[in-house]
Short mmCIF file of C-alpha atoms in Angstrom, two decimals:
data_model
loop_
_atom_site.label_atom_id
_atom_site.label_comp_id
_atom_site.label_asym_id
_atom_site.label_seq_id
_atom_site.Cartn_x
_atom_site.Cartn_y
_atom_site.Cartn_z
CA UNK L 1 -6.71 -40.99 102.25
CA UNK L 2 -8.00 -44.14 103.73
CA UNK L 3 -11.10 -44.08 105.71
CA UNK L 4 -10.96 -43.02 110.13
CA UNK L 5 -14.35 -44.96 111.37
CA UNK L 6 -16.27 -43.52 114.20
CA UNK L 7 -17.96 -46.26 116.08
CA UNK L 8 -20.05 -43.87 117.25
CA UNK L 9 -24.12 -44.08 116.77
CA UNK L 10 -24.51 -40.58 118.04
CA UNK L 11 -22.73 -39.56 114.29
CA UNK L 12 -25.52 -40.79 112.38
CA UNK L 13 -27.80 -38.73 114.37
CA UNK L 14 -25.82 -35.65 113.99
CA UNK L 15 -25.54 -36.26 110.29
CA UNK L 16 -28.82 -36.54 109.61
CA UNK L 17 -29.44 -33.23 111.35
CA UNK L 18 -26.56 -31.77 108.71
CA UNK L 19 -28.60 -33.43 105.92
CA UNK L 20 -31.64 -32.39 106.87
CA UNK L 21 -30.64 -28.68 106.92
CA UNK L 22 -28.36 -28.82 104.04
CA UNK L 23 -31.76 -29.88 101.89
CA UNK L 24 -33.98 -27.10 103.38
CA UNK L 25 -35.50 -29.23 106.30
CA UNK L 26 -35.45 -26.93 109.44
CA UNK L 27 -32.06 -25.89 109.23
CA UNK L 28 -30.26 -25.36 113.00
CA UNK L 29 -28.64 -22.43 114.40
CA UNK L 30 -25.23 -23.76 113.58
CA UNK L 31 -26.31 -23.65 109.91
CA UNK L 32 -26.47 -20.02 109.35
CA UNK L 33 -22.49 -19.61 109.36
CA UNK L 34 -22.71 -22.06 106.37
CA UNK L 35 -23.27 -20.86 102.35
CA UNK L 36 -25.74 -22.54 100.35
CA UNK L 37 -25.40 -20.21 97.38
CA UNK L 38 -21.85 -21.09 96.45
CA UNK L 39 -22.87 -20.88 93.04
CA UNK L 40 -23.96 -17.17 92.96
CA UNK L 41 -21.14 -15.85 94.99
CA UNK L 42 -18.53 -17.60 92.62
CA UNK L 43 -20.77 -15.51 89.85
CA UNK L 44 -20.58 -12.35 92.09
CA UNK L 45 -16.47 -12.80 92.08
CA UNK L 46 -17.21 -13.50 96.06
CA UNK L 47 -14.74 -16.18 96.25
CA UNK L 48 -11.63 -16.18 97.73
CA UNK L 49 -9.38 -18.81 95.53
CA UNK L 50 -9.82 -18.53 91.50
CA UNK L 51 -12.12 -21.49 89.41
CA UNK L 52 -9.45 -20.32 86.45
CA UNK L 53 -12.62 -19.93 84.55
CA UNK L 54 -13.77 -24.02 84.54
CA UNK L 55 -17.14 -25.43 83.01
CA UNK L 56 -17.82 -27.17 86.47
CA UNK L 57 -16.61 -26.06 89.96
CA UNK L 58 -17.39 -28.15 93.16
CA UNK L 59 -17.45 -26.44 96.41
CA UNK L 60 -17.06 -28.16 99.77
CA UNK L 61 -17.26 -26.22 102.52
CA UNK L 62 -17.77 -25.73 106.08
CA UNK L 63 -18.97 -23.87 108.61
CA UNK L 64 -15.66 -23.26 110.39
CA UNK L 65 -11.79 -24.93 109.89
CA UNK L 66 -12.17 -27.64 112.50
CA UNK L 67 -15.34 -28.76 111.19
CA UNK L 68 -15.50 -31.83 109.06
CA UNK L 69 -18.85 -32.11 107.97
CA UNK L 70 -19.11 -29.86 104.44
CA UNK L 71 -22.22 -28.32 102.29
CA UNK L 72 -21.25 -29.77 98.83
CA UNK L 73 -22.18 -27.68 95.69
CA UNK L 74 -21.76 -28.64 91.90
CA UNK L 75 -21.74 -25.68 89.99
CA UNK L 76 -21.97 -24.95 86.48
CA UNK L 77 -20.95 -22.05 83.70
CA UNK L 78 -23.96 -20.48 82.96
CA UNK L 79 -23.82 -17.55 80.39
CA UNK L 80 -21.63 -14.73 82.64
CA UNK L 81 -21.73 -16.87 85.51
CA UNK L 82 -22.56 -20.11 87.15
CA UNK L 83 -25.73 -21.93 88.23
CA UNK L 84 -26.40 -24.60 90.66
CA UNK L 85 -26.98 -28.30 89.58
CA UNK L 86 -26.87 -30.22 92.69
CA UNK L 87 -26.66 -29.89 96.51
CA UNK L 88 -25.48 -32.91 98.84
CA UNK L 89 -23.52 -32.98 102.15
CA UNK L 90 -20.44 -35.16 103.37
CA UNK L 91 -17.19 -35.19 105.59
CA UNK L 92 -13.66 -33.63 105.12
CA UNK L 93 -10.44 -34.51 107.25
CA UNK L 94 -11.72 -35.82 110.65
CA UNK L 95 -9.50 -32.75 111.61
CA UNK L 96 -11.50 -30.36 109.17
CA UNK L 97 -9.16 -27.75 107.17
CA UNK L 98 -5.76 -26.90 107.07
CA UNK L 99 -5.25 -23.26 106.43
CA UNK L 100 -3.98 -23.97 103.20
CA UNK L 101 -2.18 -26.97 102.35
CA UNK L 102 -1.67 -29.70 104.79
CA UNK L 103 1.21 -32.58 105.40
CA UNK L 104 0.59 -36.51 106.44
CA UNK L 105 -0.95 -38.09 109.34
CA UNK L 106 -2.59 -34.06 110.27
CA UNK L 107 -6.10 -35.56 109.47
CA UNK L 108 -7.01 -32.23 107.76
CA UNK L 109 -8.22 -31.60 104.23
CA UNK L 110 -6.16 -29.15 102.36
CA UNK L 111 -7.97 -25.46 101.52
CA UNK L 112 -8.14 -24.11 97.99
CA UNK L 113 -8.75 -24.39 94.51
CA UNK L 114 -7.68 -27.82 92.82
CA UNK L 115 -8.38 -29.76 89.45
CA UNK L 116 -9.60 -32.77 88.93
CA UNK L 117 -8.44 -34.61 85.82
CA UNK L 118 -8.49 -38.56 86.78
CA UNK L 119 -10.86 -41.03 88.57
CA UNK L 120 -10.60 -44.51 89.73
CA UNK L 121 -13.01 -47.37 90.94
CA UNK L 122 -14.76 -50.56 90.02
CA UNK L 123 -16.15 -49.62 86.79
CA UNK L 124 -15.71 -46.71 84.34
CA UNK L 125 -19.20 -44.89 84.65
CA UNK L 126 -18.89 -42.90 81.59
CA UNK L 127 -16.28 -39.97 82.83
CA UNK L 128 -13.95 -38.24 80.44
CA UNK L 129 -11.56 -38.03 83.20
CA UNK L 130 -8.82 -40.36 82.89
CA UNK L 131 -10.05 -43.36 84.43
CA UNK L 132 -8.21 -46.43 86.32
CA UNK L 133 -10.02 -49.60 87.18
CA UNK L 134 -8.87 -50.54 90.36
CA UNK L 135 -7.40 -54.13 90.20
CA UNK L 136 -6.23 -56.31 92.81
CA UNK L 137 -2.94 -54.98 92.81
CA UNK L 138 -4.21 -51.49 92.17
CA UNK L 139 -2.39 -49.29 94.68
CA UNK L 140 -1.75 -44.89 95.20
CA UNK L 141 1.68 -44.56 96.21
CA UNK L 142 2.51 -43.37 100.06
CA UNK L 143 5.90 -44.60 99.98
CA UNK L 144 8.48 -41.51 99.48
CA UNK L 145 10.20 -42.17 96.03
CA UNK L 146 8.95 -41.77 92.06
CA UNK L 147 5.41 -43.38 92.72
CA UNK L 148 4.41 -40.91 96.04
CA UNK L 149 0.80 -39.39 95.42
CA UNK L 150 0.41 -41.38 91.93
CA UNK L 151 -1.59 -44.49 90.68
CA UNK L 152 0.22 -47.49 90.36
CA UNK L 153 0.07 -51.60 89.70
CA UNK L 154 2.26 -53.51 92.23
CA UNK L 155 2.60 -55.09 95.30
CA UNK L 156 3.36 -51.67 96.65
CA UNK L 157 4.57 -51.11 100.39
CA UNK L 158 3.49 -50.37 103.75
CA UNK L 159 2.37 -46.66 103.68
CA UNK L 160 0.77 -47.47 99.97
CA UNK L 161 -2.93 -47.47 99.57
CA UNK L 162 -4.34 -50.39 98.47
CA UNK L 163 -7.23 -49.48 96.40
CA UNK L 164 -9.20 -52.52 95.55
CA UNK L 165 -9.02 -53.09 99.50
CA UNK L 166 -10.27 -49.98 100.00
CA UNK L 167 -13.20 -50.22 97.86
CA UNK L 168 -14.45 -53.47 98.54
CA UNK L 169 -14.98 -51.59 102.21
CA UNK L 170 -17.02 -49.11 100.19
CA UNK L 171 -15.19 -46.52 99.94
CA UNK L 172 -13.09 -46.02 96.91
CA UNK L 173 -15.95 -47.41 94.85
CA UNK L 174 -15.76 -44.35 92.51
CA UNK L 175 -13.58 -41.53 93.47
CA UNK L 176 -12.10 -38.51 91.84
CA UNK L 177 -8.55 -37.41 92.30
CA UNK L 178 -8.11 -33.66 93.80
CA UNK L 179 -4.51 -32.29 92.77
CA UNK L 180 -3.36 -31.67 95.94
CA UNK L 181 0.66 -31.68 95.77
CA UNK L 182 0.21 -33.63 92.38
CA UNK L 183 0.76 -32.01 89.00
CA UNK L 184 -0.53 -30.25 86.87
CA UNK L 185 -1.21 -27.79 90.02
CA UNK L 186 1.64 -28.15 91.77
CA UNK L 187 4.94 -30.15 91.94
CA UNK L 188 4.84 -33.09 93.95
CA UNK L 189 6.18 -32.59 97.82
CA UNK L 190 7.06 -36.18 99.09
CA UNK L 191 5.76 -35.98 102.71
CA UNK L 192 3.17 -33.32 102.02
CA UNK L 193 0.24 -35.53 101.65
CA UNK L 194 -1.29 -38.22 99.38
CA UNK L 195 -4.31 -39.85 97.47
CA UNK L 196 -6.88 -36.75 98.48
CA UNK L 197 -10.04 -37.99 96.85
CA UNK L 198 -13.58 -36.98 96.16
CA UNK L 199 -14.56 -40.66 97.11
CA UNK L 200 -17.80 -42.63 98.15
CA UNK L 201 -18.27 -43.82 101.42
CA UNK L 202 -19.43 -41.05 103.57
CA UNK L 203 -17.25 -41.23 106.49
CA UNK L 204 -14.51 -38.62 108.21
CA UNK L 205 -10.71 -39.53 106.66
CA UNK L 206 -7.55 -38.51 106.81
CA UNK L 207 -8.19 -35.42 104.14
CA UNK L 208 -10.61 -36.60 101.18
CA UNK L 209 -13.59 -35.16 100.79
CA UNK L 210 -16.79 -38.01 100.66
CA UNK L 211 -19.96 -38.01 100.09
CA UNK L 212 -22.95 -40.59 98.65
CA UNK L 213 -22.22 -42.79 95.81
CA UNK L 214 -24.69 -41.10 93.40
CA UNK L 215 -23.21 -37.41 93.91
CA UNK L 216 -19.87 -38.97 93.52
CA UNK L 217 -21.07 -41.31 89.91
CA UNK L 218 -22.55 -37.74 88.97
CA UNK L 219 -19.66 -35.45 89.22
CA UNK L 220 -17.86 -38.67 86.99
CA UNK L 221 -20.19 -38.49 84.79
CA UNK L 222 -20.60 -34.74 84.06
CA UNK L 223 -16.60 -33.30 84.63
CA UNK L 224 -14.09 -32.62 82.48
CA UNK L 225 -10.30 -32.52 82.94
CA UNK L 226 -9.61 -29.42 84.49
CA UNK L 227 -12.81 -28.59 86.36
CA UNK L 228 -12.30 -27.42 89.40
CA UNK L 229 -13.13 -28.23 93.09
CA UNK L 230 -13.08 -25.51 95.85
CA UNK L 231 -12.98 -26.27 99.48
CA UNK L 232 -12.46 -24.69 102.92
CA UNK L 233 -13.83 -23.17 105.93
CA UNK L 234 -16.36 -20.62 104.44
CA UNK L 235 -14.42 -17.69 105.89
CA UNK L 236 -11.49 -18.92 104.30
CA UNK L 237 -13.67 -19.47 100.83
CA UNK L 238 -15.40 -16.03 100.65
CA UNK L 239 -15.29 -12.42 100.38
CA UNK L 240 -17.55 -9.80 100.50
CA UNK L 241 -16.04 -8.11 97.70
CA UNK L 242 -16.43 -8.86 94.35
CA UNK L 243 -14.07 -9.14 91.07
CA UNK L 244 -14.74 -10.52 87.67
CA UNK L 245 -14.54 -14.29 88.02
CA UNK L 246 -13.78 -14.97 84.52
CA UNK L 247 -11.02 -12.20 84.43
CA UNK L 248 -7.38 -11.90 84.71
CA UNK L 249 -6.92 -10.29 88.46
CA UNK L 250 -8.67 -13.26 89.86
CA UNK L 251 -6.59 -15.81 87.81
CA UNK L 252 -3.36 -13.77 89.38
CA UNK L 253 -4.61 -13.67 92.74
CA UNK L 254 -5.46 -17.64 92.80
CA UNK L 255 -1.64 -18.34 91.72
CA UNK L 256 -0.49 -16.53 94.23
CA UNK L 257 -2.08 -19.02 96.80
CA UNK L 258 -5.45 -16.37 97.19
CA UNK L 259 -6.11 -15.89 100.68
CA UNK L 260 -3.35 -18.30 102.31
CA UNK L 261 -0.74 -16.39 99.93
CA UNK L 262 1.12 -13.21 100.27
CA UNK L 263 -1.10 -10.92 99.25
CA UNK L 264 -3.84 -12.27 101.96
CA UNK L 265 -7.70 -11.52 101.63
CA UNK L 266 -8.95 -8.62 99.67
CA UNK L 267 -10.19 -5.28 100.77
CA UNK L 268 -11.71 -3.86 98.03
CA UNK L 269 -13.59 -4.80 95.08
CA UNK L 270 -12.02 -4.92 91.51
CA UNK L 271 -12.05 -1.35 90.15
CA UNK L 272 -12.64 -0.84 86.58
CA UNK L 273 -12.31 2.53 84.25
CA UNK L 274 -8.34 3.05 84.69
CA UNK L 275 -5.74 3.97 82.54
CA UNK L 276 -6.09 1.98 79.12
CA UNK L 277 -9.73 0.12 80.09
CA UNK L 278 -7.08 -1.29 83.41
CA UNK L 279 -8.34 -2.33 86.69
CA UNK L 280 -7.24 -3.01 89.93
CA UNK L 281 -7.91 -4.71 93.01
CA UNK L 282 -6.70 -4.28 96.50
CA UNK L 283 -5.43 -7.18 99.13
CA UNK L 284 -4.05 -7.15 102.63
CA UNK L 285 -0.46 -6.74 101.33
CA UNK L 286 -1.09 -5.02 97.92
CA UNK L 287 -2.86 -5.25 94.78
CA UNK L 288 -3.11 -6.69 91.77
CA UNK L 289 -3.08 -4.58 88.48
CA UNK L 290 -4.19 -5.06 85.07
CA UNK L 291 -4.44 -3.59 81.75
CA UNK L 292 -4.96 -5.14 78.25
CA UNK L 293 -1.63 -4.58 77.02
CA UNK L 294 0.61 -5.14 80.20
CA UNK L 295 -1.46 -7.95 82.03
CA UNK L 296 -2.06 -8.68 85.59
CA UNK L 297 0.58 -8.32 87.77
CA UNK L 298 1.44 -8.17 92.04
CA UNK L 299 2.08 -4.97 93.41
CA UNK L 300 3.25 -4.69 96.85
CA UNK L 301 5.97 -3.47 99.43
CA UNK L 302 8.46 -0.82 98.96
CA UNK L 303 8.10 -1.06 95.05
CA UNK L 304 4.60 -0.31 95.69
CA UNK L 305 5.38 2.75 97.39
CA UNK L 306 8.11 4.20 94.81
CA UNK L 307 5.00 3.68 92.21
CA UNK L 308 2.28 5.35 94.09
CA UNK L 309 5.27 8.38 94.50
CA UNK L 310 5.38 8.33 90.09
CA UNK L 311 1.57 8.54 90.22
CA UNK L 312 0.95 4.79 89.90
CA UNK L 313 -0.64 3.64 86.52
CA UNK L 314 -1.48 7.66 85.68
CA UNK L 315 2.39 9.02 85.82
CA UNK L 316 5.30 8.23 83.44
CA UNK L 317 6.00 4.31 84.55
CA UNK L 318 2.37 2.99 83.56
CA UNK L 319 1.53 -0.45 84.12
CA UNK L 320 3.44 -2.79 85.56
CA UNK L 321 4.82 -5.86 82.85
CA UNK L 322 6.58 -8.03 85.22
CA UNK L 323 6.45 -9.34 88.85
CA UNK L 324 8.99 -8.40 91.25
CA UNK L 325 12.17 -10.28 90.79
CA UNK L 326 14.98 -11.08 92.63
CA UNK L 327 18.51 -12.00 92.47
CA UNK L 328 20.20 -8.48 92.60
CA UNK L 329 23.22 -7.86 94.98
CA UNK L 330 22.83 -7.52 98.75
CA UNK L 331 19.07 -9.51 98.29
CA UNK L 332 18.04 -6.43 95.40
CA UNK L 333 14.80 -6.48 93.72
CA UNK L 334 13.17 -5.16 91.08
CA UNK L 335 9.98 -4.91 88.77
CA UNK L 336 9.55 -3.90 85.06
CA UNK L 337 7.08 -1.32 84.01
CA UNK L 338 5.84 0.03 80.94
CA UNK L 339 7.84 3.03 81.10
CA UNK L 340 11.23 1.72 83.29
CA UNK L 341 11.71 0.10 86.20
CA UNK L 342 11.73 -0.27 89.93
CA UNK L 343 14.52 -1.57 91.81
CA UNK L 344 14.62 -1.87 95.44
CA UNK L 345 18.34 -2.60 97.59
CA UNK L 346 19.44 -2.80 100.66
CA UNK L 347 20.32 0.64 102.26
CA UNK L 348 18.72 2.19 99.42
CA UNK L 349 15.25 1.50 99.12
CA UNK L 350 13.14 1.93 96.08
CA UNK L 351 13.36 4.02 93.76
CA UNK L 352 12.60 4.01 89.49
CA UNK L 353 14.77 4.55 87.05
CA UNK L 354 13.62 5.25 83.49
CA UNK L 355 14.07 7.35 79.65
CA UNK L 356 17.53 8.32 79.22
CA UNK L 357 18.78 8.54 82.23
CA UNK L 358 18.08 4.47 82.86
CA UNK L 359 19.42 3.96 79.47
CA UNK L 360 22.87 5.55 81.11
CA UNK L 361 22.50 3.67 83.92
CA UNK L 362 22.03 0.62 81.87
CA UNK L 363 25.45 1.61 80.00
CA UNK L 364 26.79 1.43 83.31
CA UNK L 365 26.27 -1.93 84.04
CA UNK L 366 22.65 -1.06 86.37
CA UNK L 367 23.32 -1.75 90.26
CA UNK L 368 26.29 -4.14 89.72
CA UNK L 369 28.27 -1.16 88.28
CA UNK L 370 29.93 1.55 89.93
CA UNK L 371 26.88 3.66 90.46
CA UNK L 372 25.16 0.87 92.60
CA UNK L 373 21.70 1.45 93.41
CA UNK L 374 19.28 4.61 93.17
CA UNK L 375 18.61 6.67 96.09
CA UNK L 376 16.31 8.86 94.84
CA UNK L 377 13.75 9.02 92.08
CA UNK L 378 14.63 11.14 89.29
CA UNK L 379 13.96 14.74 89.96
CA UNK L 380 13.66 18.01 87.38
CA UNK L 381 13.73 21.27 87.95
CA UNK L 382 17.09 21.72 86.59
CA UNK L 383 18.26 24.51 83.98
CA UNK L 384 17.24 23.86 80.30
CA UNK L 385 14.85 21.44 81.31
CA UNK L 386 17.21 19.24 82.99
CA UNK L 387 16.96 16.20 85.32
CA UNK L 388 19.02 14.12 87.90
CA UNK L 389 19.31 10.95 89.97
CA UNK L 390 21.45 9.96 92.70
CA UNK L 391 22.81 6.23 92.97
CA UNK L 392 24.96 5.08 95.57
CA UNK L 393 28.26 5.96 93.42
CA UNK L 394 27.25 8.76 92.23
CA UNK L 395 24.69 10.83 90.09
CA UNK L 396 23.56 11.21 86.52
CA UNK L 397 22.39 14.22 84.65
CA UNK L 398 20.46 14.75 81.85
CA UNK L 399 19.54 17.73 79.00
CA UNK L 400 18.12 18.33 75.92
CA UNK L 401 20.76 19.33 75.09
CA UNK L 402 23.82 17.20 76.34
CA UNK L 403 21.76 13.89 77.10
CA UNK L 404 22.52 11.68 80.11
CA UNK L 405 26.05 11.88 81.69
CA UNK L 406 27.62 10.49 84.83
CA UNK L 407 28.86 13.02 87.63
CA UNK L 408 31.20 12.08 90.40
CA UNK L 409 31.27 7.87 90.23
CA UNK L 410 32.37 6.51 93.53
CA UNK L 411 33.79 3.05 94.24
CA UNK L 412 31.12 0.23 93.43
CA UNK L 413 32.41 -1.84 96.77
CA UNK L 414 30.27 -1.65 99.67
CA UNK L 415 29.56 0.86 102.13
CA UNK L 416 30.55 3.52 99.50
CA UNK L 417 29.02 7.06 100.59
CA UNK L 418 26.09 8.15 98.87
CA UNK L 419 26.00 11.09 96.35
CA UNK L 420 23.90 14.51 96.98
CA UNK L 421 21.59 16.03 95.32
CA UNK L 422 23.01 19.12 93.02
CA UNK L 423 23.88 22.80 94.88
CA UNK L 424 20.85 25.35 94.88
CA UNK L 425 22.52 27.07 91.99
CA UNK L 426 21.54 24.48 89.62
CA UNK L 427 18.22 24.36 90.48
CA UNK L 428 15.16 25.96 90.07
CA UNK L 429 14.31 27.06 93.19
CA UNK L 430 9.97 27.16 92.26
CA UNK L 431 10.07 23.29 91.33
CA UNK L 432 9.58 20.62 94.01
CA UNK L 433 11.20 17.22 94.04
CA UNK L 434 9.26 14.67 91.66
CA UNK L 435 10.02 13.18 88.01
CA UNK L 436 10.92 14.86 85.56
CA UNK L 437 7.82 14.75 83.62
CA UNK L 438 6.33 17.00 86.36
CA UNK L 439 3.79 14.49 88.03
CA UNK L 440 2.19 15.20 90.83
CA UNK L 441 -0.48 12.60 90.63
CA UNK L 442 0.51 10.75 93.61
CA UNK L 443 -0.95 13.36 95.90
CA UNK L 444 -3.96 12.95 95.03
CA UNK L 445 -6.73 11.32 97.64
CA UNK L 446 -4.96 7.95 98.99
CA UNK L 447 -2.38 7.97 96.91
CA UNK L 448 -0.17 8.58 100.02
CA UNK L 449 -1.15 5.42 101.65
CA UNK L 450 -0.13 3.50 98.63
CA UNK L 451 -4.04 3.48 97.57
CA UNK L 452 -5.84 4.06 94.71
CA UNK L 453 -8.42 6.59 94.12
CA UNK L 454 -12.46 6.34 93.91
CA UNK L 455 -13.59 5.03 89.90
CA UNK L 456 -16.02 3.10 88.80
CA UNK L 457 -16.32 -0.46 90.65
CA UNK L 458 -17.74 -3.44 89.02
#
């Protein structure tokens, strides 16, 4: 976003100080908080947002959010990780980072993982990005309406950059675009910031990220549509713990919005050697699961908890195959699994359904029939092998020998009474309440706290 100038001489002092350090020359005590090894902790799996597995990631970060003087990194894929090719230093937002994305006339850079597929300035250096060469009437659209955060040729209006303008100051002389609210990342909000740029110019802005001329020409030069630039306060950026960079949980994790989205920072490192060659990893508000055949999917919440009761990945529901959904009645959700289903609603909580007796239930027309929705899990212990659940409306039963029938239905409207569990005569008395395939795997070391157990870590 166009250029804030400081008309301050004191800058240039401190910025040679942030130089100086950045290139090894007696680095200061404010420093330390800073990483200059962006490279190997992206390798490591140490980074907070995902690179989606890109050639070249840049990383601009800085010591703390309302800094906005950044280390700058380019980074590139190097056998089963990713070496350093350059170092520089530059400015952000004069506001430093927004923790995560950021609206107009905030003066902060937005935090995350973005793309870069175009560039613009006075001449083409050689880039493979798609290039624009900025023109008199060269503008990047600020007005709301169909040209807001896009290139365009026209007399433009008032809130509309004008780029030749700009770079005949110096500072749009080449610059990369960072999709911030701009597809193919994200749809385009109208009011929630424009034209954030890895320009020349080193200067504080509005939100782009600058730097010198020749780091700028470089990163032209050497990136390809859909390489990646990473930026944020480094305790925003990066984790201690460590997934597989390359791999599917950290692709999940960065479209859920990584540390500024709902599952918030991780706590663990991935864990390998599950079920099926699967792996986990665990976040503030859940984890993310994965497995060769069922993918990498968000576990969290109630639904968590009704799977860690059915012995997560180890007992009779598997993986999950779906993230949680919405759209039931009464605000309902639910999520698919290998081996059923989870559905959580209102008044009822969480509870799977699965085999033959979700097959009746299906029948039934699920939660918008009369049975409404589970309250409890299905349980055993009945005679011949036999196996219940209650629902709202009612209950269903199931034998080897009679299959799955329905047992006192109740009126599907609300408020309807719930059913109970069957008399003491009908069940075996030795058996405690679980599913019906007997597992008791969920009481097995943190499993109660919605946790997995101890394997091998990468």
């Amino acid at each position: 976003m166009m250029p804030a100038l400081r008309a301050l001489q004191s800058l240039v002092g401190a910025a040679a100080l942030v130089a100086s350090s950045l290139l090894g020359l007696a680095p200061g005590a404010e420093a330390s908080a800073q990483v200059y090894n962006p490279c190997a902790r992206l390798s490591a799996g140490q980074v907070r947002f995902s690179a989606y597995g890109a050639n070249r990631v840049t990383f601009a970060t800085a010591t703390d959010r309302g800094s906005d003087v950044v280390a700058i990194t380019g980074c590139v894929r190097s056998g089963t990780g990713y070496a350093q090719e350059w170092q520089d230093w530059g400015y952000v937002g004069l506001k430093g980072f927004a923790a995560g994305g950021t609206w107009e006339d905030t003066w902060k850079s937005p935090s995350g993982s973005f793309s870069i597929t175009e560039a613009l300035g006075r001449r083409n250096p050689g880039t493979a990005l798609g290039y624009h060469t900025v023109k008199p009437d060269s503008r990047w659209g600020g007005e709301r309406g169909a040209t807001y955060n896009q290139y365009f040729e026209g007399a433009g209006g008032e809130s509309d950059e004008n780029l030749f303008s700009l770079m005949n100051q110096g500072y749009y002389e080449q610059a990369a675009v960072i999709n911030y609210n701009r597809l193919p990342d994200m749809p385009t909000v109208q009011g929630a910031s424009f034209a954030i740029f890895f320009h020349a110019g080193r200067v504080p802005s509005a939100g782009c990220v600058s730097t010198s001329l020749a780091t700028v020409t470089r990163l032209l030069q050497t990136d390809r549509p859909g390489d990646r630039i990473i930026m944020g306060a480094v305790d925003d950026v990066f984790t201690p713990y460590s997934s597989n960079p390359f791999g599917a949980i950290s692709a999940e994790y960065g479209s859920t919005g990584g540390t500024f989205g709902r599952l918030g920072a991780p706590t663990s490192n991935e864990v390998v050697g599950r079920r099926d060659g699967g792996a986990y990893q665990l976040f503030q508000n859940g984890a993310i699961n994965w497995s060769p055949q069922a993918g990498a999917h968000v576990s969290q919440g109630g639904i968590r908890s009704a799977w860690a009761r059915n012995g997560f990945e180890d007992g009779p529901l598997g993986y999950p195959t779906s993230e949680e959904t919405g759209g039931l009645p009464g605000g309902g959700v639910y999520q698919m699994y290998q081996g059923g289903a989870i559905v959580w609603g209102p008044g009822a909580g969480a509870h799977a359904t699965r085999g033959a007796i979700r097959s009746a239930y299906a029948a039934l027309g699920f939660e918008r029939g009369p049975l409404g929705y589970a309250v409890s899990d299905e349980a055993g212990g009945l005679r011949g092998g036999g196996a219940y659940q209650l629902f709202q409306g009612g209950a269903l039963y199931w034998s080897p020998a009679t299959g799955a029938h329905l047992s006192s239905a109740r009126s599907a409207a609300p408020g309807r009474a719930q059913a109970t569990r069957p008399g003491p005569s009908a069940i075996r008395p030795a058996m405690s309440c679980g599913s019906a395939a007997g597992s008791t795997s969920a009481t097995r070391a943190g499993r109660s706290t919605g946790r997995h157990p101890p394997a091998r870590m990468l």
